[in-house]
XYZ file of C-alpha atoms in Angstrom:
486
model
C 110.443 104.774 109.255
C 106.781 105.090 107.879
C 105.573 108.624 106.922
C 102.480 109.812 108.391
C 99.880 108.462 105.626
C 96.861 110.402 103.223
C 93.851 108.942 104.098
C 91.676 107.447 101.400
C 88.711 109.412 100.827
C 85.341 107.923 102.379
C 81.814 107.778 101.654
C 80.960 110.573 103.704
C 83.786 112.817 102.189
C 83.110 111.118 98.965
C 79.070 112.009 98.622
C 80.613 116.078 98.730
C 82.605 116.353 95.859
C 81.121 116.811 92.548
C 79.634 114.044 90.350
C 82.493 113.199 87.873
C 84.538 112.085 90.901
C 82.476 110.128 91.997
C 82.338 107.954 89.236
C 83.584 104.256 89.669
C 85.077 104.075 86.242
C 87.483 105.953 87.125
C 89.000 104.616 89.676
C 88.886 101.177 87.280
C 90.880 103.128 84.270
C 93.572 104.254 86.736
C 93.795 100.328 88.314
C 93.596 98.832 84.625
C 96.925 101.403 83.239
C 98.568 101.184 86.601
C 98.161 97.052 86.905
C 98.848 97.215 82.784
C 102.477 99.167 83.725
C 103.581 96.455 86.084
C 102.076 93.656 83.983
C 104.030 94.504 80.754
C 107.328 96.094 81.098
C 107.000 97.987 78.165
C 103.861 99.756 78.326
C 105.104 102.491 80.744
C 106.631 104.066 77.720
C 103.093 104.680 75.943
C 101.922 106.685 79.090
C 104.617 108.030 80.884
C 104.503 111.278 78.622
C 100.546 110.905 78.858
C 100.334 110.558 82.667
C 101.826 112.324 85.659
C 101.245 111.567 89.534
C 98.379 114.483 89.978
C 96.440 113.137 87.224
C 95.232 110.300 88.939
C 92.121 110.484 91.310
C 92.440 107.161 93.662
C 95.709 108.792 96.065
C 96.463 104.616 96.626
C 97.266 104.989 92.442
C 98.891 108.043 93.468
C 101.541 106.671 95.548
C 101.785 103.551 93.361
C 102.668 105.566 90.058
C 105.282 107.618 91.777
C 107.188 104.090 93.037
C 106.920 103.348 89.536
C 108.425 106.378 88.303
C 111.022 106.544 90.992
C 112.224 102.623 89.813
C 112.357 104.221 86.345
C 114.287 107.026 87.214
C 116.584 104.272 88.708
C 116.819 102.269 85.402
C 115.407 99.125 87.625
C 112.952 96.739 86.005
C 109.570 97.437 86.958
C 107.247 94.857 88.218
C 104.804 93.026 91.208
C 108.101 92.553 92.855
C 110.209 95.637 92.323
C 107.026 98.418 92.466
C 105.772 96.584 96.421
C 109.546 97.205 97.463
C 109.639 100.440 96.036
C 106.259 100.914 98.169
C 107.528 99.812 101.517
C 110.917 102.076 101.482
C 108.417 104.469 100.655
C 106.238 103.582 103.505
C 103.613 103.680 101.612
C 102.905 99.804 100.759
C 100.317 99.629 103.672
C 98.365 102.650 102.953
C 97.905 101.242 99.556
C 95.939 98.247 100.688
C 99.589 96.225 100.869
C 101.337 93.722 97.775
C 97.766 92.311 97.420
C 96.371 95.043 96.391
C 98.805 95.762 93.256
C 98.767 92.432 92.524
C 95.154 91.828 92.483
C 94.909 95.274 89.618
C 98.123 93.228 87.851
C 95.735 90.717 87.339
C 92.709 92.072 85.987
C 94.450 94.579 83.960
C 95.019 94.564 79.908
C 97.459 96.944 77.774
C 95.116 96.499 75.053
C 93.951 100.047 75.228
C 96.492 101.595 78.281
C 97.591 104.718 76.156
C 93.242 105.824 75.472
C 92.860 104.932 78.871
C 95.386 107.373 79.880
C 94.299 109.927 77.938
C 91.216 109.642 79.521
C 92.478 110.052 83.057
C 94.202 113.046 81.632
C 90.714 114.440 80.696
C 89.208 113.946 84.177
C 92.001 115.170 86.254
C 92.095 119.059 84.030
C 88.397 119.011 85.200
C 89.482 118.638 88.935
C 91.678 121.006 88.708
C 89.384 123.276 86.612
C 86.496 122.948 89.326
C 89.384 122.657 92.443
C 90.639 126.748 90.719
C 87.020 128.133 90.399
C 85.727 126.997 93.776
C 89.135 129.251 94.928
C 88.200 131.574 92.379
C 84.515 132.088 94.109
C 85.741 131.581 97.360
C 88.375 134.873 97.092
C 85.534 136.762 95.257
C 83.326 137.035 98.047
C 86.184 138.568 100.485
C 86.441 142.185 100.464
C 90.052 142.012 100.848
C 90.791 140.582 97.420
C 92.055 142.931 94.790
C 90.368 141.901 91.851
C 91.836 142.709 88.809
C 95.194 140.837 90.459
C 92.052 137.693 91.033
C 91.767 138.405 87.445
C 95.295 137.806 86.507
C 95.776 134.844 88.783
C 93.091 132.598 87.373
C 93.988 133.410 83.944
C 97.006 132.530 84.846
C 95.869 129.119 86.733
C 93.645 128.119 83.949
C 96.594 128.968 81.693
C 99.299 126.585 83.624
C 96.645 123.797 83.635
C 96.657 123.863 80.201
C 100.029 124.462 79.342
C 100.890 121.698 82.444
C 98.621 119.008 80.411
C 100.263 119.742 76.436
C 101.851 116.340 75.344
C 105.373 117.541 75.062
C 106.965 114.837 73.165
C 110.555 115.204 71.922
C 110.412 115.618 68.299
C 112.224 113.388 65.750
C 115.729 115.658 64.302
C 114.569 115.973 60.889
C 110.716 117.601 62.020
C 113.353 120.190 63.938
C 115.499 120.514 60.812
C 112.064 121.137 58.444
C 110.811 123.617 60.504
C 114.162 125.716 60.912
C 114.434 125.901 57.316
C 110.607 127.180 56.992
C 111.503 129.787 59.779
C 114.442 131.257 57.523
C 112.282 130.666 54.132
C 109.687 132.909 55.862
C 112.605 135.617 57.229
C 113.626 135.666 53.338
C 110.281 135.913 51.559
C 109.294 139.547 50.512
C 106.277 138.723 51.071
C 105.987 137.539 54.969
C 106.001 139.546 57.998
C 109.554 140.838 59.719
C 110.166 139.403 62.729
C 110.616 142.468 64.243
C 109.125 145.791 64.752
C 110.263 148.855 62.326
C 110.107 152.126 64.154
C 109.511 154.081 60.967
C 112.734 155.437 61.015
C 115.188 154.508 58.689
C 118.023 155.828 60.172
C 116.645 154.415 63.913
C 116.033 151.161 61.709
C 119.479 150.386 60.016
C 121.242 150.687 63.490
C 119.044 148.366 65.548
C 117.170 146.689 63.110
C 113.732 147.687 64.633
C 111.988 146.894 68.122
C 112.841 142.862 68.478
C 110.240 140.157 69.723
C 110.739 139.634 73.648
C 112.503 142.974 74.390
C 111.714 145.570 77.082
C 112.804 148.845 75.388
C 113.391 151.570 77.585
C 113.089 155.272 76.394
C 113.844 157.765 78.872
C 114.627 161.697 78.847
C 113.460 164.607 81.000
C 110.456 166.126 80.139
C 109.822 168.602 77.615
C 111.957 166.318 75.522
C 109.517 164.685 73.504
C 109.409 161.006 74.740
C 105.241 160.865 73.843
C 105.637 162.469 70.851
C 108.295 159.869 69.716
C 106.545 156.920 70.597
C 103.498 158.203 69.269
C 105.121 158.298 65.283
C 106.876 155.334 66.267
C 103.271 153.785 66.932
C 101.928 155.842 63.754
C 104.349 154.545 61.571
C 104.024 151.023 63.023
C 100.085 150.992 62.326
C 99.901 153.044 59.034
C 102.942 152.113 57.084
C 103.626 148.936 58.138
C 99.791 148.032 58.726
C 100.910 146.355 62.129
C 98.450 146.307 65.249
C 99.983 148.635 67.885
C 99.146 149.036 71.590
C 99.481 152.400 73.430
C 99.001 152.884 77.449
C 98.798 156.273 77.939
C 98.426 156.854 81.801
C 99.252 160.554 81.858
C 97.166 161.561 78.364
C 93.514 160.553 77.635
C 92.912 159.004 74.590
C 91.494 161.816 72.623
C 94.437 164.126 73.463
C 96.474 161.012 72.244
C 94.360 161.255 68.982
C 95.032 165.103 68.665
C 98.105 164.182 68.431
C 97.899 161.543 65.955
C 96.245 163.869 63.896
C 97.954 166.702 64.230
C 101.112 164.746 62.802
C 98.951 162.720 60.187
C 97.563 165.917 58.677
C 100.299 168.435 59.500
C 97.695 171.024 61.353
C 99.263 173.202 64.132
C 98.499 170.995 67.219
C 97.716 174.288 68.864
C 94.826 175.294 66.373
C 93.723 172.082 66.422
C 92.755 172.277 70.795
C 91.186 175.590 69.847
C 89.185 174.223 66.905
C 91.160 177.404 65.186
C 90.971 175.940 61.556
C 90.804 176.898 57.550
C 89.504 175.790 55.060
C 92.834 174.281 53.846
C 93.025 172.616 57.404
C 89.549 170.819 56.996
C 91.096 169.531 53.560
C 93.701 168.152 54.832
C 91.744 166.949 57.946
C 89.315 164.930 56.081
C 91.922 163.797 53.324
C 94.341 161.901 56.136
C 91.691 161.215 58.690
C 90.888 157.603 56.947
C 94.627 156.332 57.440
C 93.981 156.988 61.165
C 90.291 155.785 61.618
C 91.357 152.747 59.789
C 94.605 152.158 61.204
C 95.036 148.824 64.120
C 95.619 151.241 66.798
C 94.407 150.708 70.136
C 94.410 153.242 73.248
C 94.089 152.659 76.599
C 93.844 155.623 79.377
C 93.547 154.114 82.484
C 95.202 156.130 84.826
C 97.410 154.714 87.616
C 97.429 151.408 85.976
C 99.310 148.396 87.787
C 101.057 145.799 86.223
C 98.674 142.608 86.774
C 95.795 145.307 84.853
C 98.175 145.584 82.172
C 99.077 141.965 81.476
C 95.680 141.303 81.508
C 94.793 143.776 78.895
C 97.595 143.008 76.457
C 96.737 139.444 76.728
C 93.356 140.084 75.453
C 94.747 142.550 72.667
C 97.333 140.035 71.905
C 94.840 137.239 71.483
C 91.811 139.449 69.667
C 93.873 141.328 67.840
C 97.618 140.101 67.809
C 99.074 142.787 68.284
C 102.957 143.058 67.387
C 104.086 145.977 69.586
C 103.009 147.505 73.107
C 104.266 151.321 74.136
C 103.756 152.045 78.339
C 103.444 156.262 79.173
C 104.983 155.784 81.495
C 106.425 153.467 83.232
C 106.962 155.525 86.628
C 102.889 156.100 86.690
C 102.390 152.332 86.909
C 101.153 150.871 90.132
C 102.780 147.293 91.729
C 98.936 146.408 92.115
C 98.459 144.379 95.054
C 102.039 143.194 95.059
C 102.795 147.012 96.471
C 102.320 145.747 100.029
C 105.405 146.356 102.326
C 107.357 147.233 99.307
C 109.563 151.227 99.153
C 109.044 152.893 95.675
C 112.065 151.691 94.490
C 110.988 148.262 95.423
C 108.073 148.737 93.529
C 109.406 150.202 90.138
C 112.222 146.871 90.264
C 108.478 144.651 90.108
C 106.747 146.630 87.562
C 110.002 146.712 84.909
C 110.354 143.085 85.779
C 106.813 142.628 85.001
C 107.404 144.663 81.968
C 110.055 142.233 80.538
C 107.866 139.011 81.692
C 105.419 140.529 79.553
C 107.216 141.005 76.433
C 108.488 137.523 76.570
C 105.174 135.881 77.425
C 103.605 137.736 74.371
C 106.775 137.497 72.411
C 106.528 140.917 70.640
C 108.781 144.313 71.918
C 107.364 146.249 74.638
C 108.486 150.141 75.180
C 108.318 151.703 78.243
C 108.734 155.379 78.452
C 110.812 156.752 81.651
C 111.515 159.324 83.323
C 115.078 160.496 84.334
C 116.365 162.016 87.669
C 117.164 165.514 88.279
C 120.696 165.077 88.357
C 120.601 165.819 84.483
C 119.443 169.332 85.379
C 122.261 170.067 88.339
C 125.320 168.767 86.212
C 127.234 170.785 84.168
C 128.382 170.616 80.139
C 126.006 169.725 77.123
C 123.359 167.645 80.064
C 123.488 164.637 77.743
C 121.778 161.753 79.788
C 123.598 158.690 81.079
C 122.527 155.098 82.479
C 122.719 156.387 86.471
C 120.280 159.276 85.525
C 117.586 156.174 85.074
C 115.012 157.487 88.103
C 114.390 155.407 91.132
C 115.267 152.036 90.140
C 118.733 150.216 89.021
C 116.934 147.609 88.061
C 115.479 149.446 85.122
C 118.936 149.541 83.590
C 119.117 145.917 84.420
C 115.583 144.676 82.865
C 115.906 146.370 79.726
C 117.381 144.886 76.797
C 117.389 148.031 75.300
C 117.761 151.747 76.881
C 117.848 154.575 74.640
C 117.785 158.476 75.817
C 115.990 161.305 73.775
C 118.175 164.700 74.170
C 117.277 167.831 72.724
C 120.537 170.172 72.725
C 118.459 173.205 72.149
C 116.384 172.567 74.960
C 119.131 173.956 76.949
C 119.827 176.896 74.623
C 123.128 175.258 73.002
C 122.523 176.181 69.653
C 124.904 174.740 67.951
C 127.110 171.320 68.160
C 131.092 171.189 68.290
C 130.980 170.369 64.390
C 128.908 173.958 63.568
C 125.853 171.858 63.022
C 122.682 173.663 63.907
C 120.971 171.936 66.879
C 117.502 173.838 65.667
C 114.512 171.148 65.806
C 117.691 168.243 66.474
C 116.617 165.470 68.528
C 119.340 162.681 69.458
C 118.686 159.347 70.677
C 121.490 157.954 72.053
C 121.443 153.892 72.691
C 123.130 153.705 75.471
C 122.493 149.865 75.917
C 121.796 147.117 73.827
C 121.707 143.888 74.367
C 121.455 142.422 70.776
C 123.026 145.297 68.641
C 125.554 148.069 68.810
C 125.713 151.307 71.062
C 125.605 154.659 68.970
C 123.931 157.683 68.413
C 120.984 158.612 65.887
C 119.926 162.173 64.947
C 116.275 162.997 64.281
C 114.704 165.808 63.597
C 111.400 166.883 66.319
C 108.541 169.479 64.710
C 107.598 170.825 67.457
C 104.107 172.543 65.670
C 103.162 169.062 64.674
C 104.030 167.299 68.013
C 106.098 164.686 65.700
C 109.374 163.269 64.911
C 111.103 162.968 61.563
C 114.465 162.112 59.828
C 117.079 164.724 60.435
C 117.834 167.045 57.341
C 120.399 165.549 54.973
C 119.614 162.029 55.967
C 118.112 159.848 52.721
C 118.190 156.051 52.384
C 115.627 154.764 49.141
C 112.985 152.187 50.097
C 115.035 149.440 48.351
C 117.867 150.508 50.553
C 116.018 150.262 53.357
C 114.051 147.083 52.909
C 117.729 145.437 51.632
C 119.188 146.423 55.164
C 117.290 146.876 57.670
C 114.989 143.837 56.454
C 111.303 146.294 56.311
C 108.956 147.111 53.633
C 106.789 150.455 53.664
C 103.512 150.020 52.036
C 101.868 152.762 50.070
C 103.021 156.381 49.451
C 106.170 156.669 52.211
C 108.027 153.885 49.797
C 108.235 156.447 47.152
C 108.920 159.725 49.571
C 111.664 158.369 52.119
């Protein structure tokens, strides 16, 4: 049974659209590589990677390259014949213009040129759809309703898919996949090229997971006053400065100058509390000015916008990713993100399962680590023993615990005045993170040490691994003075 048909355009609707479409030529290119495919029975193969149905303006060539593509799926020979059959079980042969019509662009057709001609096509059809997504774009701008950093995201996206939907994605010959394996492991061996992944800066962190990885939503949750900013902030430190890698922070609870006070209060080792009084010695100002240049030189960027949703933020770190490629994004924290516009009908829980998946999109799309910070439920408080943290204390949302690839808990055993640890070991300035998941590496626990005065993290006392050590196992190279002092 025929289908209800598309109606060709006409002159009326024609005059309306913009110039380029209405261009004659056109139309001929698409008749001479659609007549040339039916003509020669080889010349689909020169296009068919070139061309898809949307790419052609005429909807009668439309219809016609889709019977074409439907006889190849079918292994049939393709010609006059075959393609008008193909047409009327379609019930399309009529809306075409019937067999007369195909065999009339059959006959003025030539191969000669079919794969430039295609390419051509190609070239007209990304401008409809570039003009077709901007005349939505304005269209959506002038309603009040329309969030507009989410109008934002959306076109980048759009603009992004046309030109990811137009990349010639031919199958590459065995040995080009071969060549460029080897490279890939060359460049993982040479001293002198950039680790895949992302060191933390600590060696003992380091040699257990083998840094932050590429693609990974790392999750690092504890309750507060347990120093989750402080960590991530000589995580992102150490990242910047030692490693000279361009780091990302999202602070949405701390501006960016209290985020610097920080930084500096850990770079110089001043007394974070004489530093928010502007209580300071001469010895301070020495050290001040001595360390300041490691910071103000250091590919560190800040962002404070509060309340934050998750269509501002990939639109940010795209921009930081593609200005200044960065290598590693830190959220604080994830529970002060907003769902954006997607928030609509949706229970908090709802919305903290979109903004970790979000999170994880994100990393992959970028392909560098991305660390969340998160809080944990109260339930930590109310149970009894040491309070060390586990996977159901993850606040509001399974599907934290389920997005992450990795989830690791900061614990602080003097925090609740236990002062010392089963084995007699003082728990004085002891931090723990415990990985309690791990998708690509094993589940264990690290000890660190946290100085509280200088609102930073170090290795725990005892703990000493030499920079060839470290570099030999856990596959990172510290630049200047730290090689020599770890």
């Amino acid at each position: 049974m025929a289908q209800a048909r598309r109606r060709f355009p006409d002159k009326k609707t024609e005059k309306k659209q913009p110039l380029f479409q209405q261009l004659s030529h056109v139309r001929t290119l698409e008749a001479n590589v659609i007549g040339g495919v039916i003509k020669e029975k080889d010349a689909l193969t020169s296009v068919i990677d070139i061309l898809k149905p949307d790419s052609f303006q005429d909807e009668r060539h439309v219809a016609i390259y889709q019977a074409i593509l439907q006889l190849f799926g079918k292994t049939e020979p393709i010609d006059l014949l075959t393609v008008t059959n193909q047409l009327r079980l379609n019930g399309e042969l009529e809306f075409i213009g019937g067999a007369s019509y195909a065999a009339n662009i059959m006959a003025n057709s030539t191969v000669a040129h079919i794969e430039q001609d295609a390419r051509i096509i190609v070239q007209y059809a990304i401008r409809r759809k570039i003009v077709d997504t901007l005349d939505n774009v304005k269209t959506k701008a002038y309603e009040d309703t329309t969030d507009v950093y989410g109008l934002m995201d959306s076109t980048e996206q759009s603009l992004r898919d046309i030109q990811e939907g137009n990349l010639n994605k031919n199958i590459p010959e065995l040995s080009a996949v071969v060549a460029k394996t080897i490279q890939e492991i060359k460049n993982k061996t040479d001293e002198n090229s950039d680790h895949s992944n992302v060191p933390s800066g600590f060696p003992s962190l380091d040699l257990l997971t083998g840094g932050f990885h590429n693609t990974e939503l790392i999750i690092i949750a504890a309750r507060p006053g347990m120093g989750k900013t402080a960590f991530v902030i000589s995580a992102l430190r150490n990242a910047a400065i030692d490693f000279h890698l361009p780091a990302a922070l999202f602070s949405l609870e701390m501006s960016a100058q209290q985020v610097m006070l920080r930084l500096i209060s850990a770079e110089a080792e001043i007394d974070s509390h004489k530093l928010r009084k502007g209580d300071l010695d001469e010895n301070d100002w020495h050290a001040l000015h001595g360390r300041l240049n490691n910071l103000s030189t250091a590919p560190i960027y800040i962002d404070d916008t509060p309340a934050l949703s998750i269509l501002e933020l990939r639109t940010k770190a795209r921009r930081l990713k593609a200005f200044h490629n960065i290598k590693i994004l830190i959220v604080d924290y994830l529970q002060l993100m907003t769902a954006g516009s997607q928030k609509q009908g949706m229970n908090r829980e709802q919305e903290i399962a979109a903004i970790s998946r979000g999170l994880k999109t994100l990393a992959k799309e970028l392909n560098i680590p991305v660390i969340a910070l998160s809080q944990l439920s109260r339930s930590v408080e109310t149970r009894g023993g040491d309070k060390r943290p586990q996977l159901s204390d993850l606040r509001e949302s399974g599907s934290i615990e389920q997005d992450a690839d990795v989830v690791m808990f900061l614990y602080r055993p003097e925090y609740y005045d236990i002062d010392t640890l089963e084995d007699g070991t003082s728990t004085t300035g002891m931090a723990e993170m415990i990985i309690a998941k791990n998708r690509s590496g094993s589940i264990d626990d690290v000890k660190l040490k946290f100085i509280g005065k200088y609102t930073r993290f170090a290795e725990f006392d005892g703990f000493s691994v030499s920079a060839e050590e470290y570099e030999e196992r856990a596959g990172f190279t510290v630049a200047g003075s730290k090689a020599n002092n770890m």
